[in-house]
C-alpha atoms as one frame of an Amber mdcrd trajectory, in Angstrom:
protein
  26.351  -6.166  27.522  26.413  -5.751  23.774  23.710  -5.944  21.201  24.312
  -7.190  17.718  21.603  -6.714  14.653  21.619  -9.173  11.766  19.907  -7.139
   9.134  20.280  -9.758   6.415  20.190  -7.604   3.165  19.055  -4.524   4.874
  15.936  -4.020   3.044  12.727  -3.196   4.931  10.883  -6.395   3.966  13.907
  -8.823   5.286  13.589 -10.487   8.698  16.016  -9.237  11.292  17.492 -11.116
  14.183  18.601  -9.336  17.580  21.366 -11.096  19.694  22.706  -9.921  23.206
  25.913 -10.847  24.788  27.763 -10.457  27.730  24.812 -10.630  30.298  23.756
 -13.047  32.654  20.112 -12.041  32.614  17.375 -14.625  30.802  15.216 -11.530
  29.730  15.840  -7.823  28.417  13.928  -5.010  27.398  14.059  -4.003  23.704
  13.138  -0.728  22.693  13.034   0.531  19.062  12.730   4.102  18.200  12.691
   5.951  14.785  11.182   8.778  12.555   9.309   8.276   9.593   9.425  10.308
   6.513   6.853  12.611   7.618   8.842  13.282  10.616   6.594  11.489  13.066
   8.339   9.805  16.165   7.331   6.111  16.728   8.774   3.698  19.459   8.045
   0.118  20.407   8.903  -1.553  23.909   8.792  -4.922  25.205  10.570  -7.489
  27.419  11.700 -10.831  25.714  13.382 -14.012  26.685  17.164 -14.752  25.418
  17.849 -17.931  23.991  21.023 -19.884  24.923  22.785 -18.418  21.994  22.016
 -14.912  22.828  19.326 -14.410  20.465  16.146 -12.393  21.549  13.294 -14.799
  21.007  10.373 -13.283  19.262   7.404 -15.477  18.248   6.762 -12.943  15.543
  10.054 -11.436  14.237   8.357  -8.296  13.061   6.825  -7.565  16.166   9.415
  -4.705  17.209   8.548  -3.055  13.904   4.838  -3.226  13.714   4.193  -2.487
  17.242   5.863   0.628  17.208   3.517   3.528  18.846   3.250   7.047  17.607
   4.849   9.041  20.269   3.871  12.531  18.802   0.568  14.000  18.611  -1.377
  10.578  19.402  -4.763  12.653  19.437  -4.407  12.960  15.597  -2.750   9.990
  14.436  -1.469   9.250  10.706  -0.257   6.072   9.322   3.585   5.462   9.165
   5.235   7.271   6.201   7.708   5.147   4.102  10.345   6.676   1.887  12.079
   5.524  -1.197  15.448   5.627   0.564  16.653   4.550   4.131  15.465   5.450
   7.445  17.665   4.930  10.713  16.103   3.439  13.696  17.855   3.197  17.218
  17.683  -0.321  18.886  18.307  -0.486  22.554  18.476  -3.370  24.885  18.669
  -3.305  28.743  18.863  -6.180  31.357  18.477  -3.646  34.405  21.821  -3.021
  35.161  23.536  -2.321  31.992  22.417  -1.409  28.202  23.580  -1.153  24.998
  22.407   0.156  21.622  22.861   0.203  17.879  21.617   2.197  15.001  19.768
  -0.071  12.502  19.084   1.271   8.762  15.877   0.185   7.158  16.097   0.586
   3.389  13.308   0.697   0.619  15.364   1.852  -2.106  19.247   1.618  -3.117
  21.595   1.879  -5.848  18.802   3.011  -8.235  18.503   5.839 -10.661  15.148
   7.969 -10.404  13.710   9.482 -13.505  10.817  11.348 -14.645   8.616  11.348
 -17.669   5.599  13.374 -18.141   2.696  13.476 -20.598  -1.275  14.661 -20.904
  -2.440  13.506 -17.756   0.133  11.445 -16.529   3.493  11.440 -14.810   5.921
   8.614 -14.181   8.317   8.310 -11.466  11.034   5.682 -12.398  13.333   3.818
 -10.347  15.929   1.767 -12.269  18.327  -0.515 -10.382  21.944   0.299 -11.424
  24.463  -2.122 -12.620  21.760  -4.396 -13.897  21.732  -6.598 -16.955  18.978
  -4.558 -19.210  16.282  -4.847 -20.021  14.465  -5.775 -17.065  10.957  -6.762
 -16.209   8.911  -3.678 -15.529   6.266  -2.826 -12.812   3.836  -0.163 -12.936
   2.275   1.140  -9.422  -1.026   2.739  -9.447  -1.418   4.889  -6.508  -5.022
   5.153  -4.708  -6.290   8.407  -3.248  -3.280   8.656  -0.789  -0.641   9.894
  -3.065   2.232   9.725  -0.555   5.775   8.968  -0.101   4.797   5.271   0.586
   3.855   4.712  -2.985   7.245   5.977  -4.073   8.649   3.898  -1.493   6.869
   0.655  -2.817   8.256   1.267  -6.432  11.826   1.806  -4.876  11.679  -1.553
  -2.963  10.520  -3.416  -6.203  13.439  -1.860  -7.754  15.645  -3.174  -5.031
  14.422  -6.739  -5.792  15.327  -6.381  -9.448  12.699  -4.827 -11.359  12.552
  -1.323 -13.072   9.616   0.040 -11.074   7.309   3.388 -11.841   4.785   5.095
  -9.964   2.043   6.227 -12.657   0.394   9.559 -11.117  -2.579  10.791 -12.505
  -4.037  12.917  -9.652  -2.490  15.168  -6.769   0.612  16.173  -8.434   1.907
  19.561  -9.880   0.081  19.767 -13.637  -2.420  16.827 -12.901  -6.071  16.904
 -11.480  -6.238  17.736  -7.799  -9.051  15.163  -7.285 -10.042  11.474  -8.556
 -12.501  12.911 -11.288 -12.922  12.204 -14.793  -9.593  10.644 -15.311  -9.159
   9.746 -18.863  -8.326   5.987 -19.475  -6.429   7.182 -22.893  -4.062   8.948
 -20.514  -3.213   6.231 -18.179  -2.608   3.922 -21.240  -0.247   6.412 -22.637
   1.876   6.397 -19.385   1.873   2.533 -19.714   3.137   2.857 -23.085   5.813
   5.428 -22.333   7.195   3.002 -19.680   6.917  -0.021 -21.892   9.174   1.803
 -24.585  11.838   2.514 -22.268  15.066   0.822 -23.491  16.009  -0.780 -20.184
  12.553  -2.041 -19.863  11.505  -5.566 -21.461   8.275  -4.623 -23.053   7.004
  -8.284 -22.808   7.595  -8.480 -19.056   5.341  -5.646 -17.428   2.985  -6.093
 -14.384   0.694  -3.701 -12.720   0.447  -3.077  -9.003  -2.565  -1.096  -8.179
  -4.099  -0.275  -4.717  -7.497   1.011  -3.496  -9.240   3.309  -6.011  -6.217
   2.662  -8.192  -7.451  -0.674  -9.093 -10.417   0.489 -10.963  -8.112   2.969
 -12.893  -5.831   0.181 -13.900  -8.394  -2.713 -14.765 -10.550   0.125 -16.566
  -7.533   1.197 -18.579  -6.882  -2.412 -19.601 -10.478  -3.030 -20.303 -11.249
   0.204 -22.629  -7.835   0.464 -24.119  -6.977  -3.047 -24.776  -3.500  -2.615
 -22.675  -1.917  -5.842 -21.873   0.353  -6.958 -19.173   1.739 -10.141 -17.995
   0.403 -10.072 -14.404  -1.913  -7.971 -12.316  -1.743  -7.511  -8.656  -4.970
  -5.551  -7.003  -4.687  -4.744  -3.361  -8.076  -3.468  -1.665  -9.754  -3.489
  -5.008 -13.228  -2.518  -6.443 -14.826  -4.552  -9.098 -16.649  -1.250 -10.348
 -16.135   2.241 -11.435 -17.387   4.579  -8.558 -18.355   8.251  -8.702 -15.773
  10.939  -8.839 -13.951  11.851  -5.407 -13.182  15.204  -4.011 -10.418  16.315
  -1.505 -12.248  19.016  -0.091 -16.293  18.185  -0.233 -18.828  15.922  -1.268
 -18.287  13.743  -4.453 -18.996  15.259  -7.848 -21.921  13.884  -9.711 -19.661
  12.545 -12.260 -17.756   9.442 -12.955 -14.103   9.061 -11.762 -13.169   7.849
 -15.194 -13.751   8.495 -18.799 -13.211   6.931 -22.024 -13.362   8.818 -25.479
 -14.424  11.904 -23.581 -17.691   9.968 -22.042 -17.967   9.418 -18.431 -17.890
   5.690 -17.724 -20.957   4.379 -15.886 -20.482   4.558 -12.078 -21.719   3.484
  -8.730 -22.841   6.579  -6.724 -21.029   7.011  -3.323 -23.776   8.043  -0.891
 -21.829  10.871   0.987 -24.861  11.714   3.060 -24.267   8.575   5.372 -21.053
  10.293   6.601 -22.889  13.307   7.848 -22.903  12.024  11.130 -19.088  11.237
  11.552 -18.400  14.725  10.061 -20.347  16.349  12.833 -18.762  14.262  15.545
 -15.365  15.107  14.175 -15.978  18.712  14.102 -17.157  18.656  17.544 -14.333
  16.758  18.768 -11.847  19.144  17.077 -13.603  22.295  18.492 -13.315  20.819
  21.910  -9.529  19.452  21.549  -8.709  22.988  19.958  -7.946  21.612  16.503
  -5.551  18.487  17.820  -8.260  15.465  17.091  -8.269  13.717  13.964 -10.763
  14.283  11.023 -10.347  10.840   9.300 -13.731   9.291   8.581 -14.835   5.556
   7.632 -16.186   5.950   4.375 -17.482   2.072   4.220 -21.195   3.125   4.615
 -21.273   5.500   1.958 -19.712   2.826  -0.488 -21.834   0.054   0.698 -25.077
   2.044   0.146 -24.167   2.716  -3.412 -23.425  -0.843  -4.126 -27.106  -1.645
  -3.423 -27.871   0.061  -6.465 -27.994  -3.057  -8.383 -28.769  -1.493 -11.670
 -25.851   1.139 -11.127 -23.566  -1.795 -10.173 -24.520  -3.842 -13.444 -23.583
  -0.999 -15.605 -20.307  -0.050 -13.804 -18.850  -3.333 -13.232 -15.524  -3.678
 -14.772 -15.273  -6.587 -17.533 -12.223  -8.339 -15.521 -12.837 -11.384 -17.678
 -11.238  -9.531 -20.623  -8.162  -9.106 -18.978  -5.645 -11.680 -20.431  -3.569
 -12.124 -17.540  -3.076 -14.013 -14.222  -4.273 -11.727 -11.244  -3.438 -11.765
  -7.557  -6.432 -10.020  -5.570  -6.058  -9.163  -1.814  -8.309  -7.610   0.469
  -9.142  -7.392   4.354 -12.601  -8.232   5.916 -12.390  -5.044   8.225 -11.682
  -2.596   5.670 -13.437   0.526   6.596 -13.048   2.462   3.351 -15.234   0.212
   1.414 -16.338  -3.291   0.981 -12.825  -4.250  -0.544 -13.267  -8.152   0.553
 -16.450  -8.513  -1.047 -15.432  -6.842  -4.287 -12.176  -8.612  -4.337 -14.094
 -12.154  -4.569 -16.489 -10.731  -7.078 -13.414  -9.758  -9.479 -11.971 -13.386
  -8.963 -15.567 -14.981  -9.478 -16.431 -12.865 -12.501 -13.035 -14.028 -14.090
 -13.566 -17.773 -13.255 -17.482 -17.723 -14.402 -16.418 -15.597 -17.711 -13.444
 -18.223 -18.613 -10.808 -15.439 -18.682  -7.515 -16.415 -20.040  -5.368 -17.512
 -16.928  -8.294 -17.229 -14.607  -7.009 -20.613 -13.448  -3.712 -18.924 -12.284
  -5.610 -16.302 -10.336  -4.838 -15.851  -6.575  -7.396 -14.692  -4.135  -6.096
 -13.497  -0.561  -8.663 -12.606   1.844  -7.327 -11.394   5.369  -9.669 -11.682
   8.581  -9.311  -8.561  10.958  -7.663  -6.680   8.193  -8.485  -3.106   7.087
  -7.771  -0.925   3.947  -4.056  -0.513   4.257  -2.180  -3.431   3.012   1.561
  -2.460   2.498   4.902  -4.030   2.584   6.372  -4.817   5.708   7.703  -4.623
   8.232   6.481  -1.224   9.390   4.122   0.218  12.319   0.582  -0.877  11.968
  -0.699   0.574  15.298  -2.272   3.522  13.653  -4.665   2.238  11.135  -5.788
   5.910   9.727  -4.633   8.406   7.457  -5.213  12.063   7.908  -8.495  11.582
   5.951  -9.382   7.930   6.049  -9.974   5.237   8.728  -8.358   2.134   7.278
  -9.559  -0.480   9.830  -8.316  -3.734  11.060  -6.356  -4.955  13.994  -2.694
  -4.128  14.240  -1.360  -7.685  14.679  -3.412  -9.047  11.817  -2.509  -6.124
   9.601   1.049  -6.873  10.177   0.765 -10.764   9.559  -1.360  -9.574   6.361
   1.374  -7.409   5.012   3.917 -10.014   5.586   2.152 -12.785   3.893   0.710
 -10.437   0.892   4.111  -9.059   0.294   5.758 -12.636   0.241   3.042 -13.840
  -2.023   3.346 -10.684  -4.147   6.931 -10.957  -4.832   6.526 -14.701  -5.583
   3.558 -14.130  -7.948   5.591 -11.488  -9.922   8.640 -13.590 -10.129   6.633
 -16.438 -11.517   4.936 -14.221 -14.274   7.742 -11.930 -15.163  10.850 -13.872
 -14.952
């Protein structure tokens, strides 16, 4: 038997077809193996029917990718780690008597130049497509608290789609604050200005893509500094500024963001609501001799803070002042915070406030989906990081990632080109 894999353009977000020839079987076993950028081993396995043309019939073409399970250390799982280059996967088929396999590269970034720019309180990692007709539209990616390879992978993938893309780091990098605490919007605005001034970026065609707590950073920068953009994508957002976060303890009683050296009003995070989880995690870790996860669901702590209505009123971001269309996406099973409710509040406030281009806003609410909504097609069977439980059902997350990314690319194309 022989397997042929049609990888289309080779990018990780492209749909793949598997074809099997020279077998009398009506069904074959398909196994996909791979190692992510963090060195973790993943595998999916399933039996599928062959069509008359030899194509493996998959009701969901992303199934072999999102259904990959963590092989290493399943008692302390961590979400799949993407990269800004290529990861190779082994695809094997068997009909019970014969088998074949092929190596399938999955690419986030290709034929790009990576550059760095630094300033006071910010760093840019820039992905510039090679052999392009400059200047190009630009996209700035605002990471959340998870500053991992997956953030730069998204920027590389955006560059592969023809944009100059950059990650704007403001925490958890050498020379930057270790925690999401008192980040100055003047600094993030300076990073945006530096990006816009690059000779290969069209300064009139810049979008911001923000996830998780990166959304409050991006939106607050636009409101307090008057920073403009042609479009904003906000994934798992908040509509308010929250209390500062620490990586190694309870939140500091200061704001996550400042402007003019003064804390922006913030909604408190009721970390005492997490003590029960923390105690259980410590007990499990002791019993398992350090092999169990310490990840927590922080939803209760944020939801309790959002019941402080006076704090919410003071800390609400004036998104009606943002003069460009917004695509806002969230899942209803977000275990980090009530992202779906806050996403709807962003769009409602812009509509009620007659924001410029509010009629062009798009709201995507995904049932059964958690905090982590990333580009497809990657494993979704682990829904937690080392520290956070994201929530959601793997199948629903995979479908949402495909839909949200497809709509994001269309939204960016519409407003940037």
